[in-house]
mmCIF file of C-alpha atoms in Angstrom:
data_model
loop_
_atom_site.group_PDB
_atom_site.id
_atom_site.type_symbol
_atom_site.label_atom_id
_atom_site.label_comp_id
_atom_site.label_asym_id
_atom_site.label_seq_id
_atom_site.Cartn_x
_atom_site.Cartn_y
_atom_site.Cartn_z
ATOM 1 C CA UNK A 240 13.898 -10.764 5.752
ATOM 2 C CA UNK A 241 10.833 -8.619 5.134
ATOM 3 C CA UNK A 242 9.063 -9.979 8.221
ATOM 4 C CA UNK A 243 12.086 -9.365 10.430
ATOM 5 C CA UNK A 244 12.479 -5.817 9.114
ATOM 6 C CA UNK A 245 8.806 -5.070 9.707
ATOM 7 C CA UNK A 246 9.028 -6.548 13.210
ATOM 8 C CA UNK A 247 11.782 -4.076 14.025
ATOM 9 C CA UNK A 248 9.828 -1.160 12.593
ATOM 10 C CA UNK A 249 6.438 -2.162 14.007
ATOM 11 C CA UNK A 250 7.446 -3.294 17.482
ATOM 12 C CA UNK A 251 10.786 -1.769 18.469
ATOM 13 C CA UNK A 252 10.194 1.705 17.082
ATOM 14 C CA UNK A 253 7.036 2.305 19.154
ATOM 15 C CA UNK A 254 8.893 1.113 22.282
ATOM 16 C CA UNK A 255 11.602 3.677 21.621
ATOM 17 C CA UNK A 256 9.008 6.373 21.043
ATOM 18 C CA UNK A 257 7.201 5.404 24.251
ATOM 19 C CA UNK A 258 10.405 5.874 26.223
ATOM 20 C CA UNK A 259 10.905 9.436 24.924
ATOM 21 C CA UNK A 260 7.309 10.532 24.298
ATOM 22 C CA UNK A 261 4.891 12.610 26.290
ATOM 23 C CA UNK A 262 2.037 11.039 28.232
ATOM 24 C CA UNK A 263 -0.508 11.906 25.525
ATOM 25 C CA UNK A 264 1.635 10.355 22.818
ATOM 26 C CA UNK A 265 2.215 7.222 24.871
ATOM 27 C CA UNK A 266 -1.507 6.790 25.468
ATOM 28 C CA UNK A 267 -2.121 7.097 21.728
ATOM 29 C CA UNK A 268 0.673 4.626 20.875
ATOM 30 C CA UNK A 269 -0.263 1.894 23.328
ATOM 31 C CA UNK A 270 -3.249 0.425 21.407
ATOM 32 C CA UNK A 271 -1.184 0.153 18.217
ATOM 33 C CA UNK A 272 1.617 -1.637 20.038
ATOM 34 C CA UNK A 273 -0.809 -3.997 21.765
ATOM 35 C CA UNK A 274 -2.526 -4.856 18.477
ATOM 36 C CA UNK A 275 0.717 -5.491 16.587
ATOM 37 C CA UNK A 276 1.986 -7.823 19.313
ATOM 38 C CA UNK A 277 -1.363 -9.648 19.378
ATOM 39 C CA UNK A 278 -1.218 -9.986 15.586
ATOM 40 C CA UNK A 279 2.286 -11.448 15.688
ATOM 41 C CA UNK A 280 1.159 -13.923 18.363
ATOM 42 C CA UNK A 281 -1.940 -14.960 16.388
ATOM 43 C CA UNK A 282 -0.054 -15.327 13.111
ATOM 44 C CA UNK A 283 2.514 -17.535 14.820
ATOM 45 C CA UNK A 284 -0.248 -19.567 16.422
ATOM 46 C CA UNK A 285 -2.151 -20.085 13.162
ATOM 47 C CA UNK A 286 0.982 -21.288 11.393
ATOM 48 C CA UNK A 287 2.204 -23.595 14.170
ATOM 49 C CA UNK A 288 -1.221 -25.155 14.728
ATOM 50 C CA UNK A 289 -1.726 -25.486 10.957
ATOM 51 C CA UNK A 290 -5.089 -23.768 10.875
ATOM 52 C CA UNK A 291 -6.930 -23.539 7.593
ATOM 53 C CA UNK A 292 -5.685 -21.192 4.904
ATOM 54 C CA UNK A 293 -8.669 -18.792 5.081
ATOM 55 C CA UNK A 294 -8.116 -18.267 8.807
ATOM 56 C CA UNK A 295 -4.399 -17.690 8.256
ATOM 57 C CA UNK A 296 -5.177 -15.159 5.522
ATOM 58 C CA UNK A 297 -7.896 -13.334 7.442
ATOM 59 C CA UNK A 298 -5.830 -12.903 10.616
ATOM 60 C CA UNK A 299 -3.528 -10.131 9.300
ATOM 61 C CA UNK A 300 -6.368 -8.552 7.314
ATOM 62 C CA UNK A 301 -8.574 -8.300 10.408
ATOM 63 C CA UNK A 302 -5.810 -6.971 12.659
ATOM 64 C CA UNK A 303 -4.607 -4.425 10.095
ATOM 65 C CA UNK A 304 -8.133 -3.180 9.477
ATOM 66 C CA UNK A 305 -8.727 -2.701 13.189
ATOM 67 C CA UNK A 306 -5.274 -1.198 13.752
ATOM 68 C CA UNK A 307 -5.920 1.583 11.227
ATOM 69 C CA UNK A 308 -8.201 3.221 13.795
ATOM 70 C CA UNK A 309 -5.484 3.214 16.442
ATOM 71 C CA UNK A 310 -2.940 4.552 13.954
ATOM 72 C CA UNK A 311 -5.305 7.411 13.127
ATOM 73 C CA UNK A 312 -5.669 8.224 16.820
ATOM 74 C CA UNK A 313 -1.890 8.115 17.230
ATOM 75 C CA UNK A 314 -1.405 10.445 14.244
ATOM 76 C CA UNK A 315 -3.976 12.929 15.547
ATOM 77 C CA UNK A 316 -2.456 12.891 19.045
ATOM 78 C CA UNK A 317 1.047 13.549 17.769
ATOM 79 C CA UNK A 318 0.443 16.100 15.041
ATOM 80 C CA UNK A 319 -2.671 17.930 16.202
ATOM 81 C CA UNK A 320 -2.184 18.099 19.971
ATOM 82 C CA UNK A 321 -1.465 21.379 21.653
#
């Protein structure tokens, strides 16, 4: 249930915001949305192909670490743009 809830928040909410946002906000949101969809794909792939446990554990850690930069850019674009 947690994963499904987070999928709705992490994937569907940015799509809704893209449809109503300004061009600057959309450009700031796009990297986050791309990274979250790539993370979901990779996590599914690592589970289905039964990759080793360290790889399955490091996949979300690596994506979340990298996504923090795009979330910061999104935050700055939304709250500090003129």
